[in-house]
Tab-separated table of C-alpha atoms in Angstrom:
chain	number	residue	atom	x	y	z
A	1	UNK	CA	20.621	-7.151	-8.213
A	2	UNK	CA	18.090	-6.182	-5.347
A	3	UNK	CA	17.382	-2.578	-6.520
A	4	UNK	CA	16.582	-3.978	-9.892
A	5	UNK	CA	14.189	-6.671	-8.668
A	6	UNK	CA	12.480	-3.500	-6.525
A	7	UNK	CA	12.256	-1.336	-9.780
A	8	UNK	CA	11.022	-4.462	-11.567
A	9	UNK	CA	8.336	-4.979	-9.101
A	10	UNK	CA	7.117	-1.440	-9.343
A	11	UNK	CA	7.376	-0.986	-13.167
A	12	UNK	CA	5.112	-4.055	-13.821
A	13	UNK	CA	2.378	-3.248	-11.078
A	14	UNK	CA	2.539	0.436	-12.592
A	15	UNK	CA	1.996	-0.628	-16.010
A	16	UNK	CA	-0.580	-3.019	-15.010
A	17	UNK	CA	-2.883	-0.234	-12.786
A	18	UNK	CA	-1.932	2.791	-14.154
A	19	UNK	CA	-5.406	3.990	-14.484
A	20	UNK	CA	-6.261	3.330	-10.800
A	21	UNK	CA	-2.976	4.465	-9.382
A	22	UNK	CA	-4.168	7.829	-11.645
A	23	UNK	CA	-7.443	7.869	-9.925
A	24	UNK	CA	-5.620	7.242	-6.459
A	25	UNK	CA	-3.554	10.262	-7.155
A	26	UNK	CA	-6.163	12.569	-7.898
A	27	UNK	CA	-8.013	11.418	-4.906
A	28	UNK	CA	-4.775	12.260	-2.813
A	29	UNK	CA	-4.476	15.426	-3.926
A	30	UNK	CA	-8.201	16.575	-3.375
A	31	UNK	CA	-7.817	15.521	0.338
A	32	UNK	CA	-4.398	16.776	0.980
A	33	UNK	CA	-5.847	20.498	-0.187
A	34	UNK	CA	-8.761	19.871	2.280
A	35	UNK	CA	-6.538	18.727	5.144
A	36	UNK	CA	-4.479	21.571	4.617
A	37	UNK	CA	-1.395	19.216	3.891
A	38	UNK	CA	-1.146	20.204	0.249
A	39	UNK	CA	2.244	22.434	1.006
A	40	UNK	CA	4.120	19.411	2.500
A	41	UNK	CA	2.816	16.863	-0.138
A	42	UNK	CA	4.281	19.513	-2.527
A	43	UNK	CA	7.989	19.801	-0.861
A	44	UNK	CA	7.650	15.846	-0.634
A	45	UNK	CA	7.198	16.227	-4.580
A	46	UNK	CA	9.856	18.051	-5.130
A	47	UNK	CA	12.006	15.142	-3.626
A	48	UNK	CA	13.046	16.854	-0.393
A	49	UNK	CA	12.478	13.598	1.582
A	50	UNK	CA	13.197	10.961	-0.894
A	51	UNK	CA	16.519	10.104	0.927
A	52	UNK	CA	14.500	9.019	3.865
A	53	UNK	CA	13.405	5.767	1.845
A	54	UNK	CA	15.312	2.945	1.566
A	55	UNK	CA	17.195	2.629	-1.515
A	56	UNK	CA	15.329	-0.498	-2.516
A	57	UNK	CA	11.683	1.019	-1.835
A	58	UNK	CA	12.475	4.203	-3.589
A	59	UNK	CA	13.568	1.903	-6.777
A	60	UNK	CA	10.438	0.327	-6.356
A	61	UNK	CA	8.499	3.767	-6.569
A	62	UNK	CA	10.408	4.868	-9.514
A	63	UNK	CA	9.577	1.801	-11.633
A	64	UNK	CA	5.742	1.927	-10.599
A	65	UNK	CA	6.071	5.877	-11.656
A	66	UNK	CA	7.560	5.034	-14.894
A	67	UNK	CA	5.278	2.135	-15.546
A	68	UNK	CA	2.299	3.983	-14.806
A	69	UNK	CA	3.646	7.388	-16.543
A	70	UNK	CA	3.097	9.565	-13.920
A	71	UNK	CA	5.305	11.966	-11.539
A	72	UNK	CA	7.974	10.344	-9.378
A	73	UNK	CA	7.435	13.271	-7.448
A	74	UNK	CA	3.682	12.779	-7.304
A	75	UNK	CA	4.138	9.251	-6.332
A	76	UNK	CA	6.513	10.000	-3.286
A	77	UNK	CA	4.205	12.011	-1.746
A	78	UNK	CA	1.264	9.795	-2.041
A	79	UNK	CA	3.529	7.174	-0.519
A	80	UNK	CA	4.854	9.198	2.619
A	81	UNK	CA	1.434	10.812	3.512
A	82	UNK	CA	-1.075	8.297	2.276
A	83	UNK	CA	-1.369	6.720	5.799
A	84	UNK	CA	-2.103	9.869	7.563
A	85	UNK	CA	-4.635	11.421	5.191
A	86	UNK	CA	-6.400	8.271	4.284
A	87	UNK	CA	-6.357	5.833	7.559
A	88	UNK	CA	-7.295	2.520	7.739
A	89	UNK	CA	-10.626	1.023	9.619
A	90	UNK	CA	-10.527	-2.699	9.396
A	91	UNK	CA	-11.385	-5.737	11.276
A	92	UNK	CA	-9.266	-8.720	11.434
A	93	UNK	CA	-10.479	-12.084	12.636
A	94	UNK	CA	-8.785	-16.028	12.878
A	95	UNK	CA	-8.894	-19.299	14.178
A	96	UNK	CA	-5.375	-20.378	14.853
A	97	UNK	CA	-4.201	-23.963	14.448
A	98	UNK	CA	-6.423	-26.433	15.525
A	99	UNK	CA	-9.097	-23.809	16.522
A	100	UNK	CA	-10.313	-24.042	12.952
A	101	UNK	CA	-12.204	-26.934	11.214
A	102	UNK	CA	-8.751	-27.850	9.091
A	103	UNK	CA	-6.562	-28.140	11.747
A	104	UNK	CA	-4.510	-25.113	10.446
A	105	UNK	CA	-4.928	-21.380	10.789
A	106	UNK	CA	-7.666	-19.579	8.589
A	107	UNK	CA	-6.944	-15.662	8.942
A	108	UNK	CA	-9.530	-13.051	7.309
A	109	UNK	CA	-9.581	-9.362	6.977
A	110	UNK	CA	-12.117	-6.869	5.855
A	111	UNK	CA	-10.267	-3.617	4.939
A	112	UNK	CA	-11.820	-0.219	5.540
A	113	UNK	CA	-11.316	2.957	4.537
A	114	UNK	CA	-12.305	6.369	3.340
A	115	UNK	CA	-11.928	8.336	6.387
A	116	UNK	CA	-13.205	8.621	10.089
A	117	UNK	CA	-15.641	10.084	12.214
A	118	UNK	CA	-14.155	14.054	11.988
A	119	UNK	CA	-13.682	13.667	8.077
A	120	UNK	CA	-17.440	15.161	7.497
A	121	UNK	CA	-17.841	17.134	4.241
A	122	UNK	CA	-18.856	16.973	0.660
A	123	UNK	CA	-15.228	16.266	-0.453
A	124	UNK	CA	-15.422	12.920	1.362
A	125	UNK	CA	-18.175	11.307	-0.080
A	126	UNK	CA	-17.450	8.556	-2.629
A	127	UNK	CA	-13.772	9.595	-1.923
A	128	UNK	CA	-12.013	5.897	-1.977
A	129	UNK	CA	-8.718	4.690	-3.295
A	130	UNK	CA	-8.829	2.128	-6.017
A	131	UNK	CA	-7.699	-1.593	-4.457
A	132	UNK	CA	-5.950	-3.740	-6.368
A	133	UNK	CA	-4.121	-7.604	-6.019
A	134	UNK	CA	-0.334	-6.860	-5.815
A	135	UNK	CA	2.591	-9.269	-6.115
A	136	UNK	CA	5.623	-8.990	-5.489
A	137	UNK	CA	8.724	-10.833	-5.716
A	138	UNK	CA	11.385	-11.374	-3.268
A	139	UNK	CA	15.253	-11.879	-3.975
A	140	UNK	CA	15.699	-15.082	-2.502
A	141	UNK	CA	12.902	-16.458	-4.973
A	142	UNK	CA	9.917	-16.410	-2.692
A	143	UNK	CA	7.031	-13.753	-3.478
A	144	UNK	CA	4.091	-12.151	-1.676
A	145	UNK	CA	0.461	-11.700	-2.590
A	146	UNK	CA	-1.712	-9.012	-1.397
A	147	UNK	CA	-4.135	-6.319	-1.679
A	148	UNK	CA	-2.882	-2.707	-1.680
A	149	UNK	CA	-4.339	0.755	-2.639
A	150	UNK	CA	-3.100	0.985	-6.411
A	151	UNK	CA	0.107	3.482	-6.011
A	152	UNK	CA	1.718	2.016	-3.018
A	153	UNK	CA	4.399	-0.315	-1.763
A	154	UNK	CA	2.854	-1.691	1.488
A	155	UNK	CA	-0.109	-4.258	1.869
A	156	UNK	CA	-3.317	-3.840	3.645
A	157	UNK	CA	-2.995	-7.551	3.822
A	158	UNK	CA	-1.255	-10.478	2.470
A	159	UNK	CA	0.609	-13.881	2.399
A	160	UNK	CA	3.977	-14.774	1.084
A	161	UNK	CA	5.045	-18.434	-0.128
A	162	UNK	CA	6.331	-19.377	3.346
A	163	UNK	CA	2.877	-19.304	4.412
A	164	UNK	CA	3.110	-16.279	6.666
A	165	UNK	CA	-0.058	-13.849	6.399
A	166	UNK	CA	-0.603	-10.690	7.706
A	167	UNK	CA	-3.197	-7.877	8.548
A	168	UNK	CA	-3.094	-4.219	9.898
A	169	UNK	CA	-5.369	-2.048	11.592
A	170	UNK	CA	-5.708	1.452	12.783
A	171	UNK	CA	-5.738	2.126	16.471
A	172	UNK	CA	-8.290	5.003	17.932
A	173	UNK	CA	-6.087	5.702	20.405
A	174	UNK	CA	-6.784	9.279	22.820
A	175	UNK	CA	-3.031	9.939	22.190
A	176	UNK	CA	-3.321	9.686	18.741
A	177	UNK	CA	-5.495	12.987	18.323
A	178	UNK	CA	-2.929	14.826	19.958
A	179	UNK	CA	0.279	13.978	18.232
A	180	UNK	CA	1.657	16.052	15.501
A	181	UNK	CA	4.342	14.423	13.304
A	182	UNK	CA	7.137	15.277	10.609
A	183	UNK	CA	7.275	13.788	7.230
A	184	UNK	CA	10.026	11.769	8.827
A	185	UNK	CA	7.742	10.376	11.643
A	186	UNK	CA	4.940	9.824	9.225
A	187	UNK	CA	7.524	7.657	6.833
A	188	UNK	CA	8.520	5.506	9.466
A	189	UNK	CA	5.017	5.099	10.527
A	190	UNK	CA	3.813	3.380	7.382
A	191	UNK	CA	1.723	0.141	8.720
A	192	UNK	CA	1.377	-1.302	5.359
A	193	UNK	CA	5.003	-0.976	4.324
A	194	UNK	CA	5.909	-2.860	7.818
A	195	UNK	CA	3.516	-5.383	7.033
A	196	UNK	CA	4.814	-6.214	3.469
A	197	UNK	CA	8.499	-6.065	4.908
A	198	UNK	CA	7.595	-7.795	7.497
A	199	UNK	CA	6.697	-10.781	4.928
A	200	UNK	CA	10.366	-11.523	4.020
A	201	UNK	CA	10.072	-13.751	7.019
A	202	UNK	CA	9.897	-17.711	7.211
A	203	UNK	CA	7.337	-17.842	10.243
A	204	UNK	CA	4.874	-15.627	12.164
A	205	UNK	CA	7.092	-15.278	15.211
A	206	UNK	CA	10.026	-13.890	13.108
A	207	UNK	CA	7.647	-11.624	11.313
A	208	UNK	CA	6.528	-10.543	14.951
A	209	UNK	CA	9.805	-10.370	16.394
A	210	UNK	CA	11.042	-8.405	13.178
A	211	UNK	CA	8.101	-6.033	13.614
A	212	UNK	CA	8.465	-5.346	17.520
A	213	UNK	CA	12.319	-4.555	17.286
A	214	UNK	CA	11.333	-1.879	14.335
A	215	UNK	CA	8.613	-0.681	16.635
A	216	UNK	CA	11.101	0.024	19.797
A	217	UNK	CA	13.545	1.596	17.331
A	218	UNK	CA	10.930	4.125	15.616
A	219	UNK	CA	7.137	3.339	16.373
A	220	UNK	CA	4.156	3.881	13.773
A	221	UNK	CA	3.297	7.235	13.443
A	222	UNK	CA	-0.256	6.509	14.252
A	223	UNK	CA	-1.393	3.866	17.284
A	224	UNK	CA	-2.418	0.726	15.483
A	225	UNK	CA	-1.962	-3.050	15.134
A	226	UNK	CA	-0.019	-5.869	13.157
A	227	UNK	CA	-1.135	-9.399	12.915
A	228	UNK	CA	0.906	-12.087	11.716
A	229	UNK	CA	-0.128	-15.694	11.141
A	230	UNK	CA	1.404	-19.069	10.175
A	231	UNK	CA	-0.318	-22.268	10.147
A	232	UNK	CA	0.024	-22.942	13.881
A	233	UNK	CA	-0.104	-19.491	15.608
A	234	UNK	CA	-0.825	-16.009	15.453
A	235	UNK	CA	0.784	-12.986	16.920
A	236	UNK	CA	-1.151	-9.886	17.580
A	237	UNK	CA	1.439	-6.386	17.834
A	238	UNK	CA	-0.448	-3.292	19.294
A	239	UNK	CA	1.778	0.119	19.179
A	240	UNK	CA	0.887	3.298	20.488
A	241	UNK	CA	3.728	5.582	20.015
A	242	UNK	CA	6.536	4.346	23.141
A	243	UNK	CA	4.422	1.213	24.018
A	244	UNK	CA	4.551	-2.122	22.357
A	245	UNK	CA	2.555	-4.944	23.273
A	246	UNK	CA	2.366	-8.835	21.597
A	247	UNK	CA	0.058	-11.327	22.257
A	248	UNK	CA	0.384	-14.495	21.117
A	249	UNK	CA	-2.537	-16.826	20.274
A	250	UNK	CA	-2.192	-20.881	19.671
A	251	UNK	CA	-5.461	-23.308	19.019
A	252	UNK	CA	-7.696	-20.664	19.646
A	253	UNK	CA	-9.977	-17.696	18.219
A	254	UNK	CA	-9.636	-13.990	18.268
A	255	UNK	CA	-10.016	-10.836	16.286
A	256	UNK	CA	-9.196	-6.933	16.238
A	257	UNK	CA	-10.990	-4.012	14.916
A	258	UNK	CA	-9.790	-0.669	15.578
A	259	UNK	CA	-10.261	-1.248	19.509
A	260	UNK	CA	-7.170	-2.128	21.248
A	261	UNK	CA	-7.256	-4.914	23.610
A	262	UNK	CA	-4.175	-5.506	25.008
A	263	UNK	CA	-3.563	-1.546	25.956
A	264	UNK	CA	-7.282	-1.039	26.315
A	265	UNK	CA	-6.311	1.862	28.654
A	266	UNK	CA	-5.173	3.939	25.849
A	267	UNK	CA	-8.416	3.892	23.586
A	268	UNK	CA	-10.337	6.970	22.389
A	269	UNK	CA	-13.263	6.910	24.390
A	270	UNK	CA	-16.688	6.775	22.495
A	271	UNK	CA	-16.083	4.867	19.473
A	272	UNK	CA	-19.215	2.549	18.607
A	273	UNK	CA	-17.711	1.263	15.462
A	274	UNK	CA	-14.567	-0.251	16.695
A	275	UNK	CA	-16.382	-1.825	20.110
A	276	UNK	CA	-19.036	-3.329	18.208
A	277	UNK	CA	-17.078	-4.933	15.327
A	278	UNK	CA	-14.409	-6.410	17.752
A	279	UNK	CA	-17.331	-7.913	20.146
A	280	UNK	CA	-19.332	-9.064	16.693
A	281	UNK	CA	-16.352	-10.777	15.781
A	282	UNK	CA	-15.698	-12.501	19.295
A	283	UNK	CA	-19.318	-13.587	19.283
A	284	UNK	CA	-19.183	-15.093	15.500
A	285	UNK	CA	-15.621	-16.848	16.228
A	286	UNK	CA	-16.615	-18.174	19.363
A	287	UNK	CA	-19.707	-20.347	17.749
A	288	UNK	CA	-17.076	-21.612	14.915
A	289	UNK	CA	-14.254	-23.149	17.491
A	290	UNK	CA	-12.646	-26.383	16.168
A	291	UNK	CA	-15.315	-25.840	12.947
A	292	UNK	CA	-14.860	-22.861	11.272
A	293	UNK	CA	-14.294	-23.207	7.275
A	294	UNK	CA	-13.554	-21.215	4.273
A	295	UNK	CA	-17.260	-20.135	3.403
A	296	UNK	CA	-17.603	-19.278	7.233
A	297	UNK	CA	-14.968	-16.399	7.222
A	298	UNK	CA	-16.627	-15.321	4.055
A	299	UNK	CA	-20.035	-14.997	6.242
A	300	UNK	CA	-17.948	-12.956	8.647
A	301	UNK	CA	-16.741	-10.975	6.185
A	302	UNK	CA	-20.305	-10.258	4.902
A	303	UNK	CA	-21.965	-10.080	8.208
A	304	UNK	CA	-24.602	-7.390	8.344
A	305	UNK	CA	-25.904	-8.485	11.580
A	306	UNK	CA	-25.226	-5.287	13.283
A	307	UNK	CA	-26.364	-2.692	10.405
A	308	UNK	CA	-24.685	-2.011	7.072
A	309	UNK	CA	-23.012	1.489	8.201
A	310	UNK	CA	-20.154	2.019	10.704
A	311	UNK	CA	-21.196	-0.680	13.213
A	312	UNK	CA	-21.356	-3.457	10.794
A	313	UNK	CA	-18.432	-5.729	9.644
A	314	UNK	CA	-19.343	-5.368	6.116
A	315	UNK	CA	-19.422	-1.721	6.292
A	316	UNK	CA	-21.459	0.865	3.638
A	317	UNK	CA	-21.296	4.418	4.337
A	318	UNK	CA	-21.194	7.584	2.081
A	319	UNK	CA	-18.123	8.618	3.130
A	320	UNK	CA	-18.458	9.920	6.541
A	321	UNK	CA	-16.794	6.849	8.223
A	322	UNK	CA	-14.870	3.829	6.875
A	323	UNK	CA	-16.446	1.616	4.477
A	324	UNK	CA	-15.236	-1.529	3.516
A	325	UNK	CA	-13.049	-1.836	0.457
A	326	UNK	CA	-11.917	-5.097	0.195
A	327	UNK	CA	-11.390	-8.404	1.736
A	328	UNK	CA	-9.092	-11.666	1.980
A	329	UNK	CA	-9.073	-14.942	3.838
A	330	UNK	CA	-6.027	-16.996	3.550
A	331	UNK	CA	-5.952	-20.860	4.364
A	332	UNK	CA	-2.341	-21.636	5.449
A	333	UNK	CA	-1.041	-25.285	4.965
A	334	UNK	CA	1.391	-26.755	7.252
A	335	UNK	CA	2.465	-29.438	5.425
A	336	UNK	CA	3.512	-27.554	2.192
A	337	UNK	CA	3.304	-23.602	2.491
A	338	UNK	CA	3.548	-23.036	-0.825
A	339	UNK	CA	-0.217	-24.585	-1.044
A	340	UNK	CA	-1.574	-22.060	1.494
A	341	UNK	CA	-3.967	-19.786	-0.356
A	342	UNK	CA	-5.306	-16.405	-0.446
A	343	UNK	CA	-9.005	-15.536	-1.383
A	344	UNK	CA	-9.064	-11.928	-2.323
A	345	UNK	CA	-12.426	-10.146	-2.737
A	346	UNK	CA	-12.234	-6.526	-4.252
A	347	UNK	CA	-15.213	-4.106	-3.378
A	348	UNK	CA	-17.916	-4.621	-0.782
A	349	UNK	CA	-17.712	-8.375	0.435
A	350	UNK	CA	-21.272	-8.959	0.324
A	351	UNK	CA	-21.601	-8.324	-3.297
A	352	UNK	CA	-17.570	-9.693	-4.317
A	353	UNK	CA	-17.627	-12.898	-2.427
A	354	UNK	CA	-20.834	-13.856	-3.972
A	355	UNK	CA	-19.971	-12.254	-7.727
A	356	UNK	CA	-17.483	-14.603	-9.921
A	357	UNK	CA	-15.451	-11.500	-11.142
A	358	UNK	CA	-15.665	-10.035	-7.753
A	359	UNK	CA	-12.632	-12.395	-6.132
A	360	UNK	CA	-10.114	-14.452	-7.027
A	361	UNK	CA	-8.410	-17.498	-5.220
A	362	UNK	CA	-4.468	-17.710	-5.495
A	363	UNK	CA	-2.221	-20.754	-4.288
A	364	UNK	CA	1.104	-19.418	-3.492
A	365	UNK	CA	2.708	-22.282	-5.605
A	366	UNK	CA	0.712	-20.211	-8.833
A	367	UNK	CA	2.741	-18.098	-11.182
A	368	UNK	CA	1.817	-14.673	-11.333
A	369	UNK	CA	0.882	-15.035	-15.114
A	370	UNK	CA	-1.978	-17.341	-14.180
A	371	UNK	CA	-3.700	-14.687	-12.122
A	372	UNK	CA	-6.334	-12.705	-14.128
A	373	UNK	CA	-4.938	-9.233	-14.725
A	374	UNK	CA	-8.249	-7.555	-14.068
A	375	UNK	CA	-7.783	-8.056	-10.203
A	376	UNK	CA	-4.123	-6.068	-10.735
A	377	UNK	CA	-6.038	-3.322	-12.424
A	378	UNK	CA	-8.847	-3.384	-9.799
A	379	UNK	CA	-11.500	-3.811	-12.141
A	380	UNK	CA	-13.672	-5.681	-9.578
A	381	UNK	CA	-13.047	-2.923	-7.100
A	382	UNK	CA	-14.129	-0.297	-9.798
A	383	UNK	CA	-17.366	-2.298	-9.887
A	384	UNK	CA	-18.270	-3.344	-6.249
A	385	UNK	CA	-16.536	-0.634	-4.087
A	386	UNK	CA	-19.820	1.418	-3.919
A	387	UNK	CA	-22.176	-1.377	-4.236
A	388	UNK	CA	-25.507	-1.196	-1.863
A	389	UNK	CA	-26.050	-3.343	0.834
A	390	UNK	CA	-26.796	-7.227	-0.658
A	391	UNK	CA	-28.285	-9.013	2.463
């Protein structure tokens, strides 16, 4: 039954966003060739590494491939190598528990993607993956809603029907620049899949405990962070290979960019974007402590105060650096977790939050067919993903 549920999740997702998956696969192969990883991708494409996947995840990918009518080998290669070839930037910001204006956690994330400061060249101009709304059914009857790159099984950010939210960030550590990894390591380091798997848990604490145990057994392939929130508290998990650190935040505000805070001694020096976005969100959140609302968090998501390029929170670039691709703000409900709401904006937040067809609000007590299919297909992203700054 579990494998059948996984296949159905994948098939429906693949059928709904087939054009977006096809486009993302084209981008993936272009960048794999540019980064001289096309031979490794081809080995995976032949099915040599699929035994590394759990049966459930393999079945979901198989269903997605059949639903989208793309090659299973292509999709396997994309799943395994995508986190390395297309790393995420991202900014996470939240008010935990009583530090929000509602008295329950409000959790936000801008998802940035497109490369990093070393990815310079014409192939990276406007090379962005299409972001879509994802819905996954769990075996126990619960479900998960979030944002994914079309064609992947992991989550950039998401919320489950127990009222637990997750966000992720890449971490620019000095060690990450020196590490050479096998395909097995790359698969183990899929931050987005860890985030998705952790949302099988019923509290932020349980999700963090699951993640720490998993990372201690086999760390992420690239350094980074995962943040888990429920209505009362948030746990920030930082991981740089053999080192794992956790910070608990209760009734306070905090944020993360791609700048390690607990493991700050391990940061790659000189990355201005990470430093500026972290301190900008810290300043904005300090002004909202105890009174921040959904609209305040949307303003943070759309913020251009420090510029619209690599140092802004809502980031607009031409591909030399990561730029913002989507955003989500989650209002967590203590009394009835199923009434927790995830607000999703696809494309540049300064446009998508303002435009009726750019964002959607999903209560966790809604049914899948109540959500406009355009968001599962990524139509808002296609419209607003490369929009000019809207000040």
